[in-house]
Short mmCIF file of C-alpha atoms and ligand atoms in Angstrom, two decimals:
data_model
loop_
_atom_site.label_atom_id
_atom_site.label_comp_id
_atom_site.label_asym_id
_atom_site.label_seq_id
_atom_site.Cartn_x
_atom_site.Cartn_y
_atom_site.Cartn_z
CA UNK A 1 14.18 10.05 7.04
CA UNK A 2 12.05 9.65 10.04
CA UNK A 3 10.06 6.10 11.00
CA UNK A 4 7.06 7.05 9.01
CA UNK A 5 8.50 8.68 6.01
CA UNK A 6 10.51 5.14 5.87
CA UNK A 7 7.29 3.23 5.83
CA UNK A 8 5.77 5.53 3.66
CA UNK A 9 8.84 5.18 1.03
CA UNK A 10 8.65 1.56 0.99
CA UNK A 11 5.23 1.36 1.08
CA UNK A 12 4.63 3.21 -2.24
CA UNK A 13 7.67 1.64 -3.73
CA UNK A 14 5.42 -1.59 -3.48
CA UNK A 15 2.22 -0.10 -4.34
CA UNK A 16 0.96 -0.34 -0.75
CA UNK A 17 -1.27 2.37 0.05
CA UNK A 18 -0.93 3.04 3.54
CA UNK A 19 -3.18 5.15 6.13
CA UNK A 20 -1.79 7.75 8.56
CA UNK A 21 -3.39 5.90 11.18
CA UNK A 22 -1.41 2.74 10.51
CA UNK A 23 1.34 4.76 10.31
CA UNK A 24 0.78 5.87 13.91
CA UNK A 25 0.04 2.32 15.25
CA UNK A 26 3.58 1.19 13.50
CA UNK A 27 5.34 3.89 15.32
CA UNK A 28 4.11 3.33 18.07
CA UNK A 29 4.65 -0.59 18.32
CA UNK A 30 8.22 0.73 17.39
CA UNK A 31 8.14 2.82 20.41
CA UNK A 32 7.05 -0.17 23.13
CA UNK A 33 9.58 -2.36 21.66
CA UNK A 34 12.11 -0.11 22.29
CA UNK A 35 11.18 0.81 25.78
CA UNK A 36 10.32 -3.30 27.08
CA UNK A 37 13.56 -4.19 25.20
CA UNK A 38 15.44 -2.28 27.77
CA UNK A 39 14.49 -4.94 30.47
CA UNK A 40 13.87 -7.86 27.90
CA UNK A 41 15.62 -9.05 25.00
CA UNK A 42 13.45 -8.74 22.70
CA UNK A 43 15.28 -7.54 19.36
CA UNK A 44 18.93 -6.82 18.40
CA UNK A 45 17.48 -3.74 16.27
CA UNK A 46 16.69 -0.80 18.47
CA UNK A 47 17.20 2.50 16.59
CA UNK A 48 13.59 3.37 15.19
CA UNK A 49 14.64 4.10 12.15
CA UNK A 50 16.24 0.39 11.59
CA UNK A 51 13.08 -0.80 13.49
CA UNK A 52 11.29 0.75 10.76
CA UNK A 53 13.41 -0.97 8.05
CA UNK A 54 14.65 -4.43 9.21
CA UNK A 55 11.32 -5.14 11.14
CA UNK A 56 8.38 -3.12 9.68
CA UNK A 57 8.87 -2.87 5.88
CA UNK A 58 10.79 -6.46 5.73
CA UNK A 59 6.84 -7.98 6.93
CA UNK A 60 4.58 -5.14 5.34
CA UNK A 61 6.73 -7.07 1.95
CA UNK A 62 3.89 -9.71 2.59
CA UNK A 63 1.18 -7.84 1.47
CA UNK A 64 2.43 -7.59 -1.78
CA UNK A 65 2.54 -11.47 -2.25
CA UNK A 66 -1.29 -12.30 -2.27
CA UNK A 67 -4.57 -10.76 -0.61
CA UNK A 68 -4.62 -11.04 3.18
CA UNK A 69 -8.20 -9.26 3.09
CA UNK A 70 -10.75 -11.69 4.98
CA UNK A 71 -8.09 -14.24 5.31
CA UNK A 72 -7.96 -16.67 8.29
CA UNK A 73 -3.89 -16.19 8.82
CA UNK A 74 -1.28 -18.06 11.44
CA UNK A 75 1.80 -16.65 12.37
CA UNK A 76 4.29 -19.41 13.78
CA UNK A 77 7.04 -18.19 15.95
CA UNK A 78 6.17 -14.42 15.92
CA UNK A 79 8.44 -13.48 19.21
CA UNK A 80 7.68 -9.75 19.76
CA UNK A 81 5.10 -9.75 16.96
CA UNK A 82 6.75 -10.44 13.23
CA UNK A 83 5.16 -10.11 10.96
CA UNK A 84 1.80 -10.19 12.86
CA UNK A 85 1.98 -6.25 14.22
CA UNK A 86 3.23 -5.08 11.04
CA UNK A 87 0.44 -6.26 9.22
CA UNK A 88 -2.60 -6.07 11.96
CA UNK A 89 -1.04 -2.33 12.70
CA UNK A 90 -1.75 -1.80 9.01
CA UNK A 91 -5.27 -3.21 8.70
CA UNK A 92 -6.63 -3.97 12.22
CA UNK A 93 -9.47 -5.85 10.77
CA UNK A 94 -7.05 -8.46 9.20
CA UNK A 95 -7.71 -12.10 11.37
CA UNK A 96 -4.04 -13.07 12.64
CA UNK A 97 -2.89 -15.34 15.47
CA UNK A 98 0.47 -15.38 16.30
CA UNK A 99 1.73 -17.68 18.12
CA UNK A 100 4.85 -18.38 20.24
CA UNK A 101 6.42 -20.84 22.40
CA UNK A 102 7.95 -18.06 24.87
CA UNK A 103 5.20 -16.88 27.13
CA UNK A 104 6.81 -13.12 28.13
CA UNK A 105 7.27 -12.52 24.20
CA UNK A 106 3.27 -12.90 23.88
CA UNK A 107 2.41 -11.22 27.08
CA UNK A 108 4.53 -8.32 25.49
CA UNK A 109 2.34 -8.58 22.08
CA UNK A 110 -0.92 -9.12 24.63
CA UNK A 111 -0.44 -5.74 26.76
CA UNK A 112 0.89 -3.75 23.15
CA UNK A 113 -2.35 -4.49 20.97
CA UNK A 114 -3.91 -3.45 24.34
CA UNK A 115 -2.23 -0.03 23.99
CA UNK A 116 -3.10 0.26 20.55
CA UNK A 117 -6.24 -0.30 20.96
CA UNK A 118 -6.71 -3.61 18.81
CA UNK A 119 -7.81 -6.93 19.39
CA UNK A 120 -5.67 -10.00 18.90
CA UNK A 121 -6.10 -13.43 20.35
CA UNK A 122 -2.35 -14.64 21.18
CA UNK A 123 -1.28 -18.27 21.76
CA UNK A 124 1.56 -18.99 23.66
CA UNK A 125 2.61 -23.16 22.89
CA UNK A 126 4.70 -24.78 20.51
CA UNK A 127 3.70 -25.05 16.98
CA UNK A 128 4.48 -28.87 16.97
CA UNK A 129 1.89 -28.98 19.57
CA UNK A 130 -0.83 -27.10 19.50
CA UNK A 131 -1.71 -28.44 16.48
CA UNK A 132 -3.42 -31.08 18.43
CA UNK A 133 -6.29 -28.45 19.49
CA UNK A 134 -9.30 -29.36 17.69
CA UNK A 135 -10.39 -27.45 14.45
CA UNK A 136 -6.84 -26.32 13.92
CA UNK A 137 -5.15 -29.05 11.59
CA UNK A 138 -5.14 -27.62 7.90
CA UNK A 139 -7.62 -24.77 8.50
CA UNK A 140 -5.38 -21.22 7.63
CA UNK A 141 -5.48 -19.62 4.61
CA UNK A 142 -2.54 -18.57 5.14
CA UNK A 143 0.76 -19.69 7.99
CA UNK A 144 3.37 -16.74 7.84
CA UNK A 145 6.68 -17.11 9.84
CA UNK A 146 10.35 -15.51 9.50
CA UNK A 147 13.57 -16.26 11.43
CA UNK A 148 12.50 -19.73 13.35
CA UNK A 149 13.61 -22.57 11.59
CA UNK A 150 15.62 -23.76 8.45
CA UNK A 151 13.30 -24.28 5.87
CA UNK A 152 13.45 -28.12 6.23
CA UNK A 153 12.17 -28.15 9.85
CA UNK A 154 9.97 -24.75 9.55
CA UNK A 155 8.07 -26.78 6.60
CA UNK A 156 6.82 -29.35 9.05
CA UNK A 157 5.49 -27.22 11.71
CA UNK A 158 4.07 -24.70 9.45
CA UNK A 159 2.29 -26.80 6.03
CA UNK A 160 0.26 -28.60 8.50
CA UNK A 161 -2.23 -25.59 9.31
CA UNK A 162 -2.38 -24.72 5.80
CA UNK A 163 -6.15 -25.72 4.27
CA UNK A 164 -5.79 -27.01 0.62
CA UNK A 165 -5.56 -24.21 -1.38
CA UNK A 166 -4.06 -21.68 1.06
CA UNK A 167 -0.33 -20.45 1.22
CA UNK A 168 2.78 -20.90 3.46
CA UNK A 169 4.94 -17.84 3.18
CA UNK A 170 8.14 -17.79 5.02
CA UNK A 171 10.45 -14.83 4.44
CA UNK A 172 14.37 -15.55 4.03
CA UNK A 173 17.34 -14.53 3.02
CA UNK A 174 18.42 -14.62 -0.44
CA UNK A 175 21.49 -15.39 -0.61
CA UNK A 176 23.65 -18.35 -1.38
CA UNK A 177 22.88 -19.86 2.06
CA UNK A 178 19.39 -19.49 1.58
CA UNK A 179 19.44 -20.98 -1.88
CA UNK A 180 21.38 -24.09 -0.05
CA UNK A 181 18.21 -24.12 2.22
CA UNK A 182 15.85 -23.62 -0.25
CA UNK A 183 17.43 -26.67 -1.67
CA UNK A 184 17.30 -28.82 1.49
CA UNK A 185 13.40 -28.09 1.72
CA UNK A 186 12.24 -29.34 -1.19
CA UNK A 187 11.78 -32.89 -0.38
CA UNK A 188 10.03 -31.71 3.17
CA UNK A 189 7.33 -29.49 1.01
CA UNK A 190 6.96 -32.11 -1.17
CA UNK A 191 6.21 -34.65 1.79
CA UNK A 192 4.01 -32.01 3.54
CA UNK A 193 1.61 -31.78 0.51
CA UNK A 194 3.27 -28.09 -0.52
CA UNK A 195 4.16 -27.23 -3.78
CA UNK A 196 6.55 -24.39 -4.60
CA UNK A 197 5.19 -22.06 -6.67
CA UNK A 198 7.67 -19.44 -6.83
CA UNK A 199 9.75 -16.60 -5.05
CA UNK A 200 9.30 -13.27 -4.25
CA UNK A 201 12.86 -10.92 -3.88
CA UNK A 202 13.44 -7.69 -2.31
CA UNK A 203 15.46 -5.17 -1.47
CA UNK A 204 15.89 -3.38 2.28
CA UNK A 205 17.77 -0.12 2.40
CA UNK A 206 21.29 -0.90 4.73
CA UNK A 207 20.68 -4.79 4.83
CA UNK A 208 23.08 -6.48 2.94
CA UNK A 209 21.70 -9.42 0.72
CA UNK A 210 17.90 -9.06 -0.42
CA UNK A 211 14.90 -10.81 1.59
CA UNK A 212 12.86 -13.15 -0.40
CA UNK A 213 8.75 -14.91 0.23
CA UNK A 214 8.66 -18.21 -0.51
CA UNK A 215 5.23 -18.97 -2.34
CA UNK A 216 4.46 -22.42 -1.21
CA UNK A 217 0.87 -23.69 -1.97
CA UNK A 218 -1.03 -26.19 -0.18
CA UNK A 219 -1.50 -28.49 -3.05
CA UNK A 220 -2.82 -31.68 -1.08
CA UNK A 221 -3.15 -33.09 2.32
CA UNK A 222 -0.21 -33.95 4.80
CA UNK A 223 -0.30 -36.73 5.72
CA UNK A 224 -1.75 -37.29 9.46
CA UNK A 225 2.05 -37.96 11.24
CA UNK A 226 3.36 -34.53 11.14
CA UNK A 227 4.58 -32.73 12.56
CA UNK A 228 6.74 -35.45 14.27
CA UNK A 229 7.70 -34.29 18.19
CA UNK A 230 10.60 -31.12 17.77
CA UNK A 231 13.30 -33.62 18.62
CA UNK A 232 12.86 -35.79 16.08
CA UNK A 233 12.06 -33.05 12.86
CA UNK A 234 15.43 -31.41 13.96
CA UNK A 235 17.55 -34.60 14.19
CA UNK A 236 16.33 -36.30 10.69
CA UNK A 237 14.14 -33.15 8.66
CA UNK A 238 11.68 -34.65 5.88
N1 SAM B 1 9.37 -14.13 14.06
C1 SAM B 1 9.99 -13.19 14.96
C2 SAM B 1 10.85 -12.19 14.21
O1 SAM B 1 10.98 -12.33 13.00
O2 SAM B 1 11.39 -11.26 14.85
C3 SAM B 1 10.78 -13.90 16.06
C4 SAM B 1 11.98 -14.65 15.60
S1 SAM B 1 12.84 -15.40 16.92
C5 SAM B 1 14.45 -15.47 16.30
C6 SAM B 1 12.27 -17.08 16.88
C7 SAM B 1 11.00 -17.28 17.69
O3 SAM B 1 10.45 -18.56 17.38
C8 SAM B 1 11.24 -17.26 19.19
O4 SAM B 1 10.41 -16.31 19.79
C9 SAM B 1 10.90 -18.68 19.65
O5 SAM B 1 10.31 -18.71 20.92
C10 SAM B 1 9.95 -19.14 18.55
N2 SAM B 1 9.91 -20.60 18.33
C11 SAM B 1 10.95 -21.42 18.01
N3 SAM B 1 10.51 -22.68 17.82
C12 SAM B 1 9.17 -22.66 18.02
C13 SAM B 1 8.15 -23.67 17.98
N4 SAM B 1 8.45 -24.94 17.71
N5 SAM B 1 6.87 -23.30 18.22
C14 SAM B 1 6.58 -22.01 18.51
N6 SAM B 1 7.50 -21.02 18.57
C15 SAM B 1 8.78 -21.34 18.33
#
């Protein structure tokens, strides 16, 4: 199967309808990861057709867990651009910021939506920090993120963007690891003014134990000390 039939596939598996045009952008993306990630690491996957897979259809799995249409979203962590170019390659319109503490990581997502012709507003800082910028504290309706942070220490510098109401989504591994970590971030969702309500599994062709969203709603405010400075969320997590 080629990039796009791959995407396609998955997308209709999930009843995602998806545009040729987004198909295009995905491919694309695909194509200036691969070519920067010969002179910057930038991902471990580089065949397009895992690209497509282990990258692509592992974020698009988002879509499927609530609306994203009109939604003010955050996505902490996104290196190269998951899941923010995944999802803004499929609906251009959607209102993402990723955000990253490694500044060549969003100068690569800067000059890529540049090629592809869409607009994004990048931040390069930590997410610890730049929560001090005014207007920013509990105002997404959504705060994505995948492969930054055990859940314990990811719930801290994520739940404090999300408004009341609005969702934290982190995708994970489900396996008996991640049920161990699921496990060790209850009491830290709890603290942050989350509430659990539910999981989401899937499957990815070729990667061995299924992906899962966690479904975490904002149920109430957190409280004004978190996030704590990195050091200290890593050495004692909520
Ligand atoms: N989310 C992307 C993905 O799924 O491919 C990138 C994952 S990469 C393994 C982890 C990224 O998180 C790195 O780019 C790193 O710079 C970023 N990161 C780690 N801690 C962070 C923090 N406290 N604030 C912002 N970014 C952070």
């Amino acid at each position: 199967m080629t990039f796009c039939e791959i995407i396609e596939a998955g997308c209709r598996e999930w009843g995602l309808p998806v545009t040729r045009e987004a198909l295009d952008r995905m491919e694309r993306f695909s194509d200036l990861l691969i070519e920067k990630n010969r002179v910057m690491n930038l991902t471990a996957v580089t065949e397009p057709e895992e690209i497509a897979l282990r990258h692509m259809l592992d974020c698009l799995f988002l879509l499927t867990c609530t609306d994203f249409t009109g939604k003010n979203v955050l996505d902490i962590g996104c290196g190269p651009g998951f899941p923010t170019m995944p999802l803004k390659c499929y609906d251009p319109k959607l209102n993402i910021t990723p955000l990253d503490s490694t500044a060549k990581r969003i100068r690569f997502l800067e000059e890529s939506c540049r090629d592809l012709g869409i607009p994004i507003t990048p931040v390069t800082g930590r997410a610890e920090e730049f929560i001090q910028k005014k207007g920013v504290r509990e105002s997404y309706d959504i705060v994505v993120s995948r492969a930054v942070a055990p859940l314990n220490v990811l719930a801290e510098l994520c739940l404090p963007y999300v408004k009341i109401g609005g969702y934290f989504l982190p995708l994970k591994t489900k396996n008996d690891a991640g049920d161990q970590e699921l496990e060790q971030g209850r009491s830290a969702i709890r603290a942050l003014g989350g509430k659990l309500e539910g999981t989401k599994e899937y499957a990815i062709r070729g990667v061995d134990a299924p992906h899962q969203v966690l479904i975490i709603r904002k149920a109430a405010p957190c409280p004004g000390q978190y996030p704590r400075r990195f050091a200290r969320i890593s050495a004692n997590p909520l």
